[in-house]
PDB file of C-alpha atoms in Angstrom:
ATOM      1  CA  LEU A   3      51.638  61.944   7.036  1.00 65.00           C
ATOM      2  CA  TYR A   4      50.703  58.991   5.032  1.00 70.00           C
ATOM      3  CA  TRP A   5      49.597  60.719   1.970  1.00 68.00           C
ATOM      4  CA  LEU A   6      53.890  62.303   2.084  1.00 71.00           C
ATOM      5  CA  TYR A   7      55.145  59.172   2.164  1.00 70.00           C
ATOM      6  CA  LYS A   8      52.844  57.984  -0.858  1.00 69.00           C
ATOM      7  CA  GLN A   9      54.671  61.190  -2.741  1.00 67.00           C
ATOM      8  CA  ILE A  10      58.514  60.544  -2.018  1.00 67.00           C
ATOM      9  CA  VAL A  11      58.067  56.262  -2.586  1.00 64.00           C
ATOM     10  CA  THR A  12      56.154  57.079  -6.129  1.00 61.00           C
ATOM     11  CA  MET A  13      58.672  60.194  -6.624  1.00 59.00           C
ATOM     12  CA  VAL A  14      61.612  57.875  -6.319  1.00 55.00           C
ATOM     13  CA  LYS A  15      60.917  54.641  -7.293  1.00 56.00           C
ATOM     14  CA  VAL A  16      62.393  51.335  -4.494  1.00 53.00           C
ATOM     15  CA  THR A  17      64.715  49.360  -6.564  1.00 56.00           C
ATOM     16  CA  TYR A  18      65.918  47.382  -4.561  1.00 60.00           C
ATOM     17  CA  ASP A  19      63.880  43.597  -3.001  1.00 70.00           C
ATOM     18  CA  LEU A  20      61.067  44.014  -1.289  1.00 73.00           C
ATOM     19  CA  ALA A  21      58.690  41.883   0.941  1.00 77.00           C
ATOM     20  CA  VAL A  22      55.415  43.749   0.757  1.00 81.00           C
ATOM     21  CA  GLY A  23      53.698  46.318  -2.023  1.00 81.00           C
ATOM     22  CA  LEU A  24      53.117  46.736  -5.659  1.00 82.00           C
ATOM     23  CA  ASN A  25      56.928  46.051  -6.192  1.00 78.00           C
ATOM     24  CA  LYS A  26      58.380  42.713  -4.198  1.00 80.00           C
ATOM     25  CA  GLY A  27      59.634  40.410  -4.641  1.00 78.00           C
ATOM     26  CA  HIS A  28      62.596  39.429  -6.568  1.00 81.00           C
ATOM     27  CA  LYS A  29      63.391  41.539  -9.474  1.00 80.00           C
ATOM     28  CA  VAL A  30      63.692  39.248 -12.442  1.00 82.00           C
ATOM     29  CA  THR A  31      63.629  39.928 -16.277  1.00 87.00           C
ATOM     30  CA  LYS A  32      60.088  38.844 -17.709  1.00 86.00           C
ATOM     31  CA  ARG A  33      60.963  36.343 -20.641  1.00 88.00           C
ATOM     32  CA  THR A  34      58.851  36.095 -24.230  1.00 90.00           C
ATOM     33  CA  PRO A  35      57.496  32.454 -24.646  1.00 88.00           C
ATOM     34  CA  ARG A  36      58.093  30.909 -27.954  1.00 91.00           C
ATOM     35  CA  PHE A  37      55.028  30.304 -29.869  1.00 91.00           C
ATOM     36  CA  ARG A  38      53.403  27.141 -29.860  1.00 92.00           C
ATOM     37  CA  PRO A  39      51.156  26.402 -32.162  1.00 92.00           C
ATOM     38  CA  ALA A  40      48.213  24.847 -29.643  1.00 92.00           C
ATOM     39  CA  SER A  41      47.877  28.727 -29.887  1.00 89.00           C
ATOM     40  CA  ASN A  42      46.454  28.546 -32.821  1.00 89.00           C
ATOM     41  CA  LYS A  43      43.546  26.188 -32.348  1.00 91.00           C
ATOM     42  CA  GLY A  44      40.200  27.377 -33.583  1.00 89.00           C
ATOM     43  CA  LYS A  45      41.217  29.822 -35.577  1.00 91.00           C
ATOM     44  CA  LEU A  46      39.632  30.392 -38.869  1.00 91.00           C
ATOM     45  CA  HIS A  47      41.451  30.217 -42.079  1.00 92.00           C
ATOM     46  CA  LYS A  48      40.666  31.721 -45.684  1.00 95.00           C
ATOM     47  CA  GLY A  49      39.921  28.566 -47.160  1.00 96.00           C
ATOM     48  CA  THR A  50      38.265  26.976 -44.801  1.00 94.00           C
ATOM     49  CA  ARG A  51      35.798  29.991 -44.384  1.00 94.00           C
ATOM     50  CA  PHE A  52      35.342  29.659 -48.217  1.00 97.00           C
ATOM     51  CA  VAL A  53      35.142  25.566 -47.903  1.00 96.00           C
ATOM     52  CA  ARG A  54      31.863  26.440 -45.463  1.00 93.00           C
ATOM     53  CA  GLU A  55      30.450  29.506 -47.072  1.00 91.00           C
ATOM     54  CA  ILE A  56      29.630  27.350 -50.598  1.00 95.00           C
ATOM     55  CA  ILE A  57      28.682  24.456 -48.388  1.00 94.00           C
ATOM     56  CA  LYS A  58      26.317  27.079 -46.868  1.00 89.00           C
ATOM     57  CA  GLU A  59      25.512  28.089 -50.429  1.00 90.00           C
ATOM     58  CA  ILE A  60      24.772  24.842 -52.098  1.00 95.00           C
ATOM     59  CA  SER A  61      22.752  23.396 -49.009  1.00 94.00           C
ATOM     60  CA  GLY A  62      20.860  26.287 -47.895  1.00 92.00           C
ATOM     61  CA  LEU A  63      19.610  26.437 -44.440  1.00 92.00           C
ATOM     62  CA  ALA A  64      19.150  23.584 -41.565  1.00 95.00           C
ATOM     63  CA  PRO A  65      15.291  22.748 -40.674  1.00 95.00           C
ATOM     64  CA  TYR A  66      15.905  24.871 -37.186  1.00 96.00           C
ATOM     65  CA  GLU A  67      17.525  27.856 -38.874  1.00 95.00           C
ATOM     66  CA  LYS A  68      14.249  27.690 -41.485  1.00 95.00           C
ATOM     67  CA  ARG A  69      12.299  28.596 -38.190  1.00 96.00           C
ATOM     68  CA  ALA A  70      13.985  31.052 -36.689  1.00 96.00           C
ATOM     69  CA  VAL A  71      14.045  33.106 -39.918  1.00 96.00           C
ATOM     70  CA  GLU A  72      10.212  32.724 -39.941  1.00 95.00           C
ATOM     71  CA  LEU A  73      10.509  33.729 -36.525  1.00 95.00           C
ATOM     72  CA  LEU A  74      12.451  36.283 -37.201  1.00 95.00           C
ATOM     73  CA  ARG A  75       9.864  37.623 -40.040  1.00 93.00           C
ATOM     74  CA  VAL A  76       6.967  38.048 -38.199  1.00 94.00           C
ATOM     75  CA  ALA A  77       8.794  39.998 -35.268  1.00 89.00           C
ATOM     76  CA  ARG A  78       9.147  37.224 -32.579  1.00 91.00           C
ATOM     77  CA  ASP A  79      12.783  37.980 -31.992  1.00 91.00           C
ATOM     78  CA  LYS A  80      12.281  36.709 -28.304  1.00 94.00           C
ATOM     79  CA  ARG A  81      10.820  33.808 -29.645  1.00 96.00           C
ATOM     80  CA  CYS A  82      13.347  33.214 -32.135  1.00 96.00           C
ATOM     81  CA  ASN A  83      15.984  33.808 -28.984  1.00 96.00           C
ATOM     82  CA  LYS A  84      14.206  30.846 -26.983  1.00 96.00           C
ATOM     83  CA  PHE A  85      13.933  28.794 -29.149  1.00 97.00           C
ATOM     84  CA  LEU A  86      17.583  29.509 -31.011  1.00 97.00           C
ATOM     85  CA  LYS A  87      18.826  29.025 -27.000  1.00 97.00           C
ATOM     86  CA  HIS A  88      17.402  25.876 -26.703  1.00 97.00           C
ATOM     87  CA  ARG A  89      18.805  24.610 -30.092  1.00 96.00           C
ATOM     88  CA  LEU A  90      22.149  25.622 -30.170  1.00 96.00           C
ATOM     89  CA  GLY A  91      22.810  25.231 -26.123  1.00 96.00           C
ATOM     90  CA  THR A  92      23.759  28.575 -24.861  1.00 96.00           C
ATOM     91  CA  HIS A  93      22.914  32.113 -24.982  1.00 97.00           C
ATOM     92  CA  ARG A  94      25.443  33.681 -26.533  1.00 96.00           C
ATOM     93  CA  ARG A  95      25.375  30.753 -29.727  1.00 96.00           C
ATOM     94  CA  ALA A  96      21.858  31.973 -29.594  1.00 97.00           C
ATOM     95  CA  LYS A  97      22.272  35.646 -29.912  1.00 96.00           C
ATOM     96  CA  LYS A  98      25.027  34.594 -32.967  1.00 96.00           C
ATOM     97  CA  LYS A  99      23.257  32.516 -34.264  1.00 96.00           C
ATOM     98  CA  ARG A 100      20.156  35.411 -34.085  1.00 96.00           C
ATOM     99  CA  GLU A 101      22.479  38.065 -36.837  1.00 95.00           C
ATOM    100  CA  ASP A 102      23.167  35.561 -38.131  1.00 93.00           C
ATOM    101  CA  MET A 103      19.830  34.864 -39.390  1.00 94.00           C
ATOM    102  CA  ASN A 104      18.747  38.539 -39.610  1.00 95.00           C
ATOM    103  CA  LEU A 105      21.681  39.130 -41.989  1.00 94.00           C
ATOM    104  CA  TYR A 106      20.521  36.094 -43.894  1.00 93.00           C
ATOM    105  CA  ILE A 107      17.284  38.245 -44.112  1.00 94.00           C
ATOM    106  CA  GLN A 108      19.116  41.296 -45.084  1.00 94.00           C
ATOM    107  CA  GLN A 109      20.954  39.881 -47.450  1.00 92.00           C
ATOM    108  CA  GLN A 110      17.533  37.514 -49.100  1.00 90.00           C
ATOM    109  CA  ARG A 111      15.492  41.213 -49.047  1.00 92.00           C
ATOM    110  CA  LYS A 112      18.235  43.481 -51.046  1.00 93.00           C
ATOM    111  CA  ALA A 113      18.644  40.171 -53.665  1.00 90.00           C
ATOM    112  CA  GLN A 114      15.132  40.229 -54.023  1.00 89.00           C
ATOM    113  CA  ALA A 115      14.841  44.630 -54.473  1.00 89.00           C
ATOM    114  CA  ALA A 116      17.300  44.285 -57.031  1.00 88.00           C
ATOM    115  CA  HIS A 117      16.218  41.671 -58.885  1.00 85.00           C
ATOM    116  CA  SER A 118      13.077  43.000 -59.071  1.00 82.00           C
ATOM    117  CA  ALA A 119      14.202  47.120 -59.870  1.00 74.00           C
ATOM    118  CA  PRO A 120      12.528  48.525 -63.236  1.00 70.00           C
ATOM    119  CA  LYS A 121      15.269  48.066 -65.951  1.00 62.00           C
TER     120      LYS A 121
END
């Protein structure tokens, strides 16, 4: 009998106020909150990204990043992850930095291959 009751309830949508169940409570219209500038906090803008890329290009890698690159070059990924986790504090940050360092190594290899290619 319960399944029959459930079918009837789903077919006939209950529109009045209920004290219990999925549709319980007084019916209200959902309001859309206005935009607040604080919700933009932490979003990376184009200008900021550009400036950071230039600084990174000029200054190069930090000493701990150089060590991480060396560990990755000799295929010590797990050790690199432990090292980065110790330096950066969290596993997620370490994973992100390791991916960045892998991309850096790939870019170096690509540039070296383009430079040493026969002309």
